[in-house]
XYZ file of C-alpha atoms in Angstrom:
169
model
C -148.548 85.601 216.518
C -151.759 87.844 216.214
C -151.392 90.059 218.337
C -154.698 92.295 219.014
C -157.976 91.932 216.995
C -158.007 95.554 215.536
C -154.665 94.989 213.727
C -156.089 91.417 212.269
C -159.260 92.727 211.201
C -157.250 95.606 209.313
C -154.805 93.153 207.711
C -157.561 90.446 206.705
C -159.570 93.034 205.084
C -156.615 94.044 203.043
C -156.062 90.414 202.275
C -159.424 90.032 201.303
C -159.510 92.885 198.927
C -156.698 91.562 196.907
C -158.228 88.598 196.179
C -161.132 90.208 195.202
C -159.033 92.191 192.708
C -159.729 88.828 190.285
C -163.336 88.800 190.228
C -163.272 92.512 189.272
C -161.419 91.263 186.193
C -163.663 88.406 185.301
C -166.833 88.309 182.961
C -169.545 85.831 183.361
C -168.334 83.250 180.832
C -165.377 83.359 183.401
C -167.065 81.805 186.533
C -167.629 78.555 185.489
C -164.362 77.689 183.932
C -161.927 75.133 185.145
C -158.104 74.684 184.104
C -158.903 71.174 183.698
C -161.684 68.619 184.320
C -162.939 68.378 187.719
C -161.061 71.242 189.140
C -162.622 74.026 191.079
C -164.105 77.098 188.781
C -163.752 80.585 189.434
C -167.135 80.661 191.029
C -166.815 77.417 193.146
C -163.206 79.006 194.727
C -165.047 82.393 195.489
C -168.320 80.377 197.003
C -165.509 78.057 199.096
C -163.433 80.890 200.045
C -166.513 82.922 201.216
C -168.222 80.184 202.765
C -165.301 78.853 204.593
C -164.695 82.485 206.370
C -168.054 82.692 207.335
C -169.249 79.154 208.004
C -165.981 77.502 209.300
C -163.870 80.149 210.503
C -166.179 82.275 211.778
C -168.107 79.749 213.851
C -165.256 77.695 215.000
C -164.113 80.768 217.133
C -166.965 81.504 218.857
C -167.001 77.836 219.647
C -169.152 76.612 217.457
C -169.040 73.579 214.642
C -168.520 74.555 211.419
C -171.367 75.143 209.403
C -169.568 75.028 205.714
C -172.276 74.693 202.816
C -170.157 73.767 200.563
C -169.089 75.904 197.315
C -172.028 74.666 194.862
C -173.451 76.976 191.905
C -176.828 77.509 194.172
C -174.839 79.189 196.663
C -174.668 82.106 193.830
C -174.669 82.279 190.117
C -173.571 85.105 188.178
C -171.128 87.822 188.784
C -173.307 90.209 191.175
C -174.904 87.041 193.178
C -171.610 85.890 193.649
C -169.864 89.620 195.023
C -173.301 89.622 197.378
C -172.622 86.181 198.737
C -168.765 87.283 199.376
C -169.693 90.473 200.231
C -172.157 89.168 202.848
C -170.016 86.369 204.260
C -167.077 88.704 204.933
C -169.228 91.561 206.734
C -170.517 88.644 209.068
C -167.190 87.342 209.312
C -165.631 90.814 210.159
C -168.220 91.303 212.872
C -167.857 88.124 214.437
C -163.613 88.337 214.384
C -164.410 91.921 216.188
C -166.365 90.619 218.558
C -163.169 88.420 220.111
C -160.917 90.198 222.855
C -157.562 90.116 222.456
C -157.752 87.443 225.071
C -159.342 85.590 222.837
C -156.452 85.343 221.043
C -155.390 82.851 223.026
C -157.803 80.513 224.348
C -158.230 77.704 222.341
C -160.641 76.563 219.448
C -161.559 73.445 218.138
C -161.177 72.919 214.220
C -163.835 70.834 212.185
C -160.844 67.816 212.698
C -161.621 68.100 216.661
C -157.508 69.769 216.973
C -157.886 72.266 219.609
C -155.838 75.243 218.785
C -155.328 78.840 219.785
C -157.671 81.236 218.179
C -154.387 83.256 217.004
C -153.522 80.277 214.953
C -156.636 79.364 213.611
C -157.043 82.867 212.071
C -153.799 82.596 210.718
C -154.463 79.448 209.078
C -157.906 81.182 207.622
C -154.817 83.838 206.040
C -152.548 81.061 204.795
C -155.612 79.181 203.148
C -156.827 82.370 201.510
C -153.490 83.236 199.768
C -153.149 79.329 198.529
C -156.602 79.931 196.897
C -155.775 83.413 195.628
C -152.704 82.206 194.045
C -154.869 79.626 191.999
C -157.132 82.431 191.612
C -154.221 85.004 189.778
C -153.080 82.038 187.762
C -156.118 81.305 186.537
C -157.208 84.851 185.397
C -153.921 84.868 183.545
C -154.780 81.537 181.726
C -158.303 83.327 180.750
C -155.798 86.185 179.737
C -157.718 88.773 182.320
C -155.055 91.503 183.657
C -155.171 91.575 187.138
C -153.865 94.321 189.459
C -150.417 93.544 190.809
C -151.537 92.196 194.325
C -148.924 94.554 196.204
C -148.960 97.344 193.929
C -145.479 96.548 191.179
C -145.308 94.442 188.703
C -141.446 92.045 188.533
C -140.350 94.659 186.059
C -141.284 97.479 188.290
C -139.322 96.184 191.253
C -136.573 95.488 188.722
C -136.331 99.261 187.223
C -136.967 99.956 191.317
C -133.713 97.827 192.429
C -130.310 98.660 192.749
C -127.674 97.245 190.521
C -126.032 94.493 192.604
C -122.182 95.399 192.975
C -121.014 92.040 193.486
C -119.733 90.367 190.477
């Protein structure tokens, strides 16, 4: 459980900024590229990841309907449009998350399916959707052949040099 809104606001900007590690490493012929036909681009995941925070997330905890635009081109086009529209979504986002007590925490919500749930659990949800996306995101900067930071810091043959020879046989 989520346990106070200062240490969720920490840890979701910290999510945030590793999935923002891939559009550092993209160039516009990037954003509109799809691993197949009629899968989401680059851009269109950024737009629905931002959008979602802001528009979905973000309302449904004050106790509002969600408000999603969708994740369409118009939303924002090239490289810097699209960092202002994520960059903009998120700040909103942040504010609204720090307005919530840590009572808050608890009372319920009501998703855009009409579930009520505990705030606590929505948020987490907002988490577990983001690293879905980001994952997509990584492998998809890898099929472009863009080098992405590690997303916590080592890359596999890092933490192998790192580990300790097992001393079972």
């Amino acid at each position: 459980m989520l346990q106070d809104i200062p240490s969720f606001l920490a840890y979701w900007r910290n999510a945030r900024s590793r999935t923002v590690r891939v559009l550092a490493a993209l160039e516009a012929g990037d954003l509109n590229w799809v691993p197949r036909p009629g899968a989401f681009s680059f851009g269109d995941l950024f737009r629905h990841l931002a959008g979602l925070e802001r528009y979905m997330w973000a309302e449904n905890v004050q106790g509002r309907p969600s408000t999603y635009p969708g994740h369409g081109a118009s939303l924002a086009l090239g490289l810097p449009e699209l960092q202002a529209y994520l960059d903009r979504c998120h700040a909103e986002s942040l504010a609204i998350f720090g307005r919530l007590t840590d009572a808050d925490l608890l009372a319920p919500c009501t998703t855009p399916a009409g579930a009520p749930m505990p705030t606590w659990k929505w948020l987490r949800a907002m988490a577990e959707h983001e690293a879905h996306h980001r994952g997509q995101l990584y492998l998809m900067a890898s099929l472009r052949g863009r080098s992405v930071a590690p997303l916590f810091g080592l890359t596999e043959a890092q933490v192998i040099e790192a580990s300790q020879p097992d001393s079972k046989p």
